[in-house]
CSV table of C-alpha atoms in Angstrom, one decimal:
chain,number,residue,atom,x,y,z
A,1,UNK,CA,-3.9,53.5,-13.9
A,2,UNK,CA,-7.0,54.4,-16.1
A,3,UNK,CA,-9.4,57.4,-15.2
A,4,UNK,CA,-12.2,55.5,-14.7
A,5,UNK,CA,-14.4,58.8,-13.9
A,6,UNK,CA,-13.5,59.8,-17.1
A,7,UNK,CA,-14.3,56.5,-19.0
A,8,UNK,CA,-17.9,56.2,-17.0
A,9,UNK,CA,-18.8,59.3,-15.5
A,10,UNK,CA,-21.1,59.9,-12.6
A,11,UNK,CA,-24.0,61.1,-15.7
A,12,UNK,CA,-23.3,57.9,-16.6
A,13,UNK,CA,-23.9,56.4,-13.4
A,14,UNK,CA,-27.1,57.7,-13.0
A,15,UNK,CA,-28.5,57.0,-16.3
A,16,UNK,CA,-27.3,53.3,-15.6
A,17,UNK,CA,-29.3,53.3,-12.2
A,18,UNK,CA,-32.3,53.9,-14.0
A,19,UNK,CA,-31.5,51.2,-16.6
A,20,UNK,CA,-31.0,49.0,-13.8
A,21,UNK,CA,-33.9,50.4,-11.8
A,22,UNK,CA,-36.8,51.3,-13.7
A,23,UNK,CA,-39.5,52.5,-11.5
A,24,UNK,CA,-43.0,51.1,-12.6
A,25,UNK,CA,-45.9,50.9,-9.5
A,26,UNK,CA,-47.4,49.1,-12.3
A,27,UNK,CA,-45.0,46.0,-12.3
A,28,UNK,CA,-43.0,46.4,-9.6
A,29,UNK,CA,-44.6,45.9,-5.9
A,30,UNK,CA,-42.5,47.9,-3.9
A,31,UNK,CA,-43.4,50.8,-5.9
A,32,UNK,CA,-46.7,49.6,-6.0
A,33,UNK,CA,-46.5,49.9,-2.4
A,34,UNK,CA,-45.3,53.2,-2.4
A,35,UNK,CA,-47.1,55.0,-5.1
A,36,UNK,CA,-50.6,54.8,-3.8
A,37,UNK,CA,-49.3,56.7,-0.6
A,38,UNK,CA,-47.4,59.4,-2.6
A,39,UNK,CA,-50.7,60.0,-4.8
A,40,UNK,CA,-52.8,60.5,-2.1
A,41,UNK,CA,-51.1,62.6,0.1
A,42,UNK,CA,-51.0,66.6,-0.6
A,43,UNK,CA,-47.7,67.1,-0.2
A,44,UNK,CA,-44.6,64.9,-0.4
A,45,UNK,CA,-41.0,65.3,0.5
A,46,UNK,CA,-39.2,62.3,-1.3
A,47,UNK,CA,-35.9,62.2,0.6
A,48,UNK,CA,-33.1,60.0,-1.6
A,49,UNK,CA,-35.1,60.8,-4.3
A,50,UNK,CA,-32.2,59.9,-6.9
A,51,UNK,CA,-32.5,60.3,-10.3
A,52,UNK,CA,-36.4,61.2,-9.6
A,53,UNK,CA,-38.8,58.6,-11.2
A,54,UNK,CA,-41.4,58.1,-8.3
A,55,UNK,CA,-42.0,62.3,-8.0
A,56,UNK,CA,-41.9,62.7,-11.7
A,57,UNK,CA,-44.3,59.7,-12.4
A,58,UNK,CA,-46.5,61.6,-9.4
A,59,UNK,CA,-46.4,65.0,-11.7
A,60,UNK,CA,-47.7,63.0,-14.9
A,61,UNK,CA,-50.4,61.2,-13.8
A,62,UNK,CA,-52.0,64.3,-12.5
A,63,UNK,CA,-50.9,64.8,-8.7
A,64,UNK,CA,-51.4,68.3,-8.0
A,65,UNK,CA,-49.6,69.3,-4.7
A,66,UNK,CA,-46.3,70.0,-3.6
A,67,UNK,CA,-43.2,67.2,-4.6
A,68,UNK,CA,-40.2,67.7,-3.3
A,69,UNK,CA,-37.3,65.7,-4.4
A,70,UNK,CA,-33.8,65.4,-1.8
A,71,UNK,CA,-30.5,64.2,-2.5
A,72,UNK,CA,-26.9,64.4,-2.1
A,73,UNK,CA,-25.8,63.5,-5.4
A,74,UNK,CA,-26.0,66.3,-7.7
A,75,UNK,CA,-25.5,63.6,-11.1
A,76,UNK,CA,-28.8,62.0,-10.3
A,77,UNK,CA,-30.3,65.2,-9.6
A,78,UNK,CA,-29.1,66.8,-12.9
A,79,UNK,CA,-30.8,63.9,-14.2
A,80,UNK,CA,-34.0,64.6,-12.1
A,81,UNK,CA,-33.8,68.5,-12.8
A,82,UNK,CA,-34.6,67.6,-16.8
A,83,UNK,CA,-38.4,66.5,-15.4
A,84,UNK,CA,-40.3,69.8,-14.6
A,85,UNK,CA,-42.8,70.9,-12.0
A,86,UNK,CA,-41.2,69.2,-9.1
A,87,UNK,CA,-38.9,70.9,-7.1
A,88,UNK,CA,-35.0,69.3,-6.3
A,89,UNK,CA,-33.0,70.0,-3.2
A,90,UNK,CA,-29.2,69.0,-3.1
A,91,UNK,CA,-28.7,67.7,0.3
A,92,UNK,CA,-28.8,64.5,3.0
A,93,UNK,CA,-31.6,63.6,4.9
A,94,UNK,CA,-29.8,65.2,8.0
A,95,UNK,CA,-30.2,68.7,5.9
A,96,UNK,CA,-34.0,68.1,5.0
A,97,UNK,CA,-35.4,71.3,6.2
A,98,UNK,CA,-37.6,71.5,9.1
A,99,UNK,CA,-41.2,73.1,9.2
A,100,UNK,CA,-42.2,72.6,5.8
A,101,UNK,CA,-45.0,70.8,6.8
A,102,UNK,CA,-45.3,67.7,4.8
A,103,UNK,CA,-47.6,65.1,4.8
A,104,UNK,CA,-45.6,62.4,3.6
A,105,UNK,CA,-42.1,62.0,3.5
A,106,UNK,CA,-40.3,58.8,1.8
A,107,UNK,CA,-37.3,57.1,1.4
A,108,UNK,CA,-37.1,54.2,-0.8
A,109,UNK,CA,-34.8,51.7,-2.3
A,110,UNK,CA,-33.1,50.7,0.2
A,111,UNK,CA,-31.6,54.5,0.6
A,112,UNK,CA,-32.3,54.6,4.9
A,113,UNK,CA,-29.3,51.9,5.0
A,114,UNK,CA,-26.9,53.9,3.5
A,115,UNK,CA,-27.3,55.9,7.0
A,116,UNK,CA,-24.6,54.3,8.4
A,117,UNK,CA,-23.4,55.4,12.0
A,118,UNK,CA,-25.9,56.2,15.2
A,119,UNK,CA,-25.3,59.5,14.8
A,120,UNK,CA,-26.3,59.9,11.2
A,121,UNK,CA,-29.2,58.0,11.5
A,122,UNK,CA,-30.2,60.0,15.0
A,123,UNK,CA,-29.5,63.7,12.7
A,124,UNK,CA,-31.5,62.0,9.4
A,125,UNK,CA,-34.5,61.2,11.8
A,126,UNK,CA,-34.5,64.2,13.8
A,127,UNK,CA,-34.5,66.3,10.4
A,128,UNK,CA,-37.6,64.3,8.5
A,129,UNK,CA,-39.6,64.4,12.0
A,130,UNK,CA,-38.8,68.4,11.4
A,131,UNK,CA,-40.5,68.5,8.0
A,132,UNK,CA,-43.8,66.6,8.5
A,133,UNK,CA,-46.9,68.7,9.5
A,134,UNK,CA,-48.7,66.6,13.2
A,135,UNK,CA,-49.8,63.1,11.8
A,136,UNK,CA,-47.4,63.1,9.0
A,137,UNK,CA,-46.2,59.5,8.1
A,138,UNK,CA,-42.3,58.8,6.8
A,139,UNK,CA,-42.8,55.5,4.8
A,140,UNK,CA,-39.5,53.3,4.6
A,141,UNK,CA,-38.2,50.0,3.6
A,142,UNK,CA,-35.1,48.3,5.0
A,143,UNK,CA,-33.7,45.2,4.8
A,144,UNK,CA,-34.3,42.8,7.1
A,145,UNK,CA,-30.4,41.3,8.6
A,146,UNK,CA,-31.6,38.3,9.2
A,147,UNK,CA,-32.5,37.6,5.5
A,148,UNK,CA,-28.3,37.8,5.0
A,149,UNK,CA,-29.1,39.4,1.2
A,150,UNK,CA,-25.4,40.2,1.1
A,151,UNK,CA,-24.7,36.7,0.7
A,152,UNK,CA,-26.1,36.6,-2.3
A,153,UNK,CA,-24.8,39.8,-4.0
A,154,UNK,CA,-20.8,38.3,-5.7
A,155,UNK,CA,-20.2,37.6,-9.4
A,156,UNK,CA,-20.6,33.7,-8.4
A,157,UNK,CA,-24.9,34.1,-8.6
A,158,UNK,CA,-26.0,34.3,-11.8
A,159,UNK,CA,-29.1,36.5,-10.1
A,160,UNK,CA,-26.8,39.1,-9.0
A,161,UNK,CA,-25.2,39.8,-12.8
A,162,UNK,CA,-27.0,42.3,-15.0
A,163,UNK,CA,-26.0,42.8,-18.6
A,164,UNK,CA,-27.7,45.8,-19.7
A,165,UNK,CA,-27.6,48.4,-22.7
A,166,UNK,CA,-27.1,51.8,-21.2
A,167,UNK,CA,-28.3,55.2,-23.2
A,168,UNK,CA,-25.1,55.7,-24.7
A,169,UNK,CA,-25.6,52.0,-26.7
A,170,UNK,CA,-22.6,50.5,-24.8
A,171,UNK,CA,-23.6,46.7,-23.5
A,172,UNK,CA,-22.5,46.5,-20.1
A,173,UNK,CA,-22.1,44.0,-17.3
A,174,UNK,CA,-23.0,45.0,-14.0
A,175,UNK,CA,-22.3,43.1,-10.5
A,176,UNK,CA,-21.7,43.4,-6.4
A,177,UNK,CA,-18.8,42.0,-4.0
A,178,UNK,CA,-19.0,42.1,-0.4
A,179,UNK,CA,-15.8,43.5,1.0
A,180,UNK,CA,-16.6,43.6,4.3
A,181,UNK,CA,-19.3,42.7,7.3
A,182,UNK,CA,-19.0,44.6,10.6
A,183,UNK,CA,-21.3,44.1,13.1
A,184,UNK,CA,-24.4,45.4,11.3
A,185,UNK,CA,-22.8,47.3,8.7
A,186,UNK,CA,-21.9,45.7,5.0
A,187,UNK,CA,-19.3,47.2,2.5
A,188,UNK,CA,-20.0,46.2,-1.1
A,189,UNK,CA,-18.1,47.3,-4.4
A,190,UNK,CA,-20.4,47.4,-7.7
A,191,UNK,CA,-18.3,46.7,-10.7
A,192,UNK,CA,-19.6,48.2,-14.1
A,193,UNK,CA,-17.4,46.3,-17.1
A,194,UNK,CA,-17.7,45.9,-20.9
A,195,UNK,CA,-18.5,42.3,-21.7
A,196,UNK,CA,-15.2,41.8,-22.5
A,197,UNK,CA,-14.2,42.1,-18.8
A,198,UNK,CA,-12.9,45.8,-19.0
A,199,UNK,CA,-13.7,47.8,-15.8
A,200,UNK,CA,-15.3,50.8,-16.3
A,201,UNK,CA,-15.8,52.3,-13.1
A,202,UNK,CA,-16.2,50.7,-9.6
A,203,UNK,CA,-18.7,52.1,-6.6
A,204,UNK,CA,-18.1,51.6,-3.1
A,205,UNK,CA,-21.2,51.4,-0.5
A,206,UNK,CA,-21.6,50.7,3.0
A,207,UNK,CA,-24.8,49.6,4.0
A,208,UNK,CA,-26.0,49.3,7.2
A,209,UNK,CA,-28.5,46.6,8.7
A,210,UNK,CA,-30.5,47.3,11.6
A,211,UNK,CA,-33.0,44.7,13.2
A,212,UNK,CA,-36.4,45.8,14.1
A,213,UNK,CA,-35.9,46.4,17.7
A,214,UNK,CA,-32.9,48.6,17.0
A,215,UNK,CA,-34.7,50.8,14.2
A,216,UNK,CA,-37.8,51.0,16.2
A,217,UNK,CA,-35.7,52.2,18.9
A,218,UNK,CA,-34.3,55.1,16.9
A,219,UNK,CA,-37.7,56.3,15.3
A,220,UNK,CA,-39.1,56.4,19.2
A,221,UNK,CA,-36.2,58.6,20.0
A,222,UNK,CA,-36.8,60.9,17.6
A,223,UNK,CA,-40.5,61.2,18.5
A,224,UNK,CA,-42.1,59.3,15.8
A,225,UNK,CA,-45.1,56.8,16.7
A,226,UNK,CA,-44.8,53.4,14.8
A,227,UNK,CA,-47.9,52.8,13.0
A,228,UNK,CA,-47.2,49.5,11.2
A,229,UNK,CA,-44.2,47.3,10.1
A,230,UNK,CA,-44.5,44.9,7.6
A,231,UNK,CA,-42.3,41.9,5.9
A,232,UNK,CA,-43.6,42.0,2.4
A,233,UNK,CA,-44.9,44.6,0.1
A,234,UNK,CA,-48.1,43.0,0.2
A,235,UNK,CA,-48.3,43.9,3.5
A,236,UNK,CA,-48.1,40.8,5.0
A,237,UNK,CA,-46.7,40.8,9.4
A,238,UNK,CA,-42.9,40.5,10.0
A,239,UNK,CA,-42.1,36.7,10.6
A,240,UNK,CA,-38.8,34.8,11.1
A,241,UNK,CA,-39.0,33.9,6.8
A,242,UNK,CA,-39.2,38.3,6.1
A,243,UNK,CA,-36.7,39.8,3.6
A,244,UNK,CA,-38.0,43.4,4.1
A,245,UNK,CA,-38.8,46.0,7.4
A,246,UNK,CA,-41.7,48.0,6.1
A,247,UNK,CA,-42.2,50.5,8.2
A,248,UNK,CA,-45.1,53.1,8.1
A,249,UNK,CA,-44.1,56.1,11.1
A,250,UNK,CA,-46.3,58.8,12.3
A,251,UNK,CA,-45.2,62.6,13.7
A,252,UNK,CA,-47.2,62.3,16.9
């Protein structure tokens, strides 16, 4: 059996995610959503910060506080590290350090459902409650389960295949299969292939999917006052029709 770390490394990993996911408040409304908030707040802990676009587009149009970027995966930190003036912390949520004192914490993309078990997501709260200052908002999206997006992420949907040039000038095709769905938690595979059909490298997720009554019942628990909740990024109410849980949480 091929290497296939050694045919598409984790570098290459994170380049692709920001081929795949270029982050642009300008074009995009979820970071539209997102980047107003970071801008005005003095300082901002970005927790899943990945490869670092949203802190690093902060720095460069002239936000002058603290940034701090956190993340477990040191290739998309490497990545981040290149962009200076912001500072990068290798670690989970769970690890984010309490009393810094922030007045704005994040986690965006989707990152709070890779928080799979009760536990984790009880330690991850607990420890971004820790680093905002009294009145400090954590701002989070989720998807909403009732939506069922995982139906739609297999080969079969044209939507859910990306062919893409990545940095190193190879044209790659990128999709998702569901491997599992247990209870509220969703185990997906994302293939990266040469357009020939040669697997490159394969990533396994689990994703977890908690309504709004469950969510809200873990932010209460670790002491954080729900300010709103919205279904769109235009910040439009939660309905029955809502892809998204929006959530905007306060450190009481």
């Amino acid at each position: 059996m091929a290497d296939t770390v050694a045919v598409f490394s984790d570098a290459d990993a994170a380049a692709l995610y920001d081929v795949l996911n270029p982050w642009d408040p300008d074009r995009r409304a979820d970071d539209g959503f997102y980047f107003p908030l970071v801008m005005g707040s003095e300082s901002v802990l970005d927790v899943g910060c990945g490869t670092g676009a949203m802190l690093s587009l902060a720095r460069e149009r002239g936000h002058r506080g603290r940034l701090v970027g956190l993340d477990p995966d040191r290739a998309a930190l490497d990545r981040a590290r290149r962009r200076a003036e912001v500072e990068w912390v290798e670690g989970t949520a769970a690890e984010a350090r309490s009393g810094a004192g922030f007045d704005l914490a994040t986690m965006t993309g989707h990152a709070f459902q890779d928080l799979v078990t009760d536990q984790v997501v009880r330690d991850s709260l607990a420890a971004i409650h820790g680093t905002l200052r009294r009145g400090g908002r954590f701002v989070f999206e989720t998807r909403h389960p009732q939506a069922r997006a995982w139906e739609e992420w297999t080969a079969s949907n044209p939507d859910d295949v990306v062919e893409v040039v990545d940095e190193a000038g190879r044209a790659l095709r990128y999709w998702h299969d569901v491997d599992s769905v247990a209870d509220d938690v969703v185990t997906i595979r994302g293939t990266v292939a040469r357009l020939d059909g040669t697997v490159l490298r394969v990533f396994r997720e689990s994703l977890r999917f908690l309504d709004v009554a469950a969510l809200n019942g873990f932010l209460l628990e670790a002491g954080f006052e729900i300010e709103e909740q919205y279904g769109t990024w235009n910040r439009e109410p939660i309905t029955a029709s809502s892809r998204e849980i929006i959530t905007v949480a306060r450190r009481g």
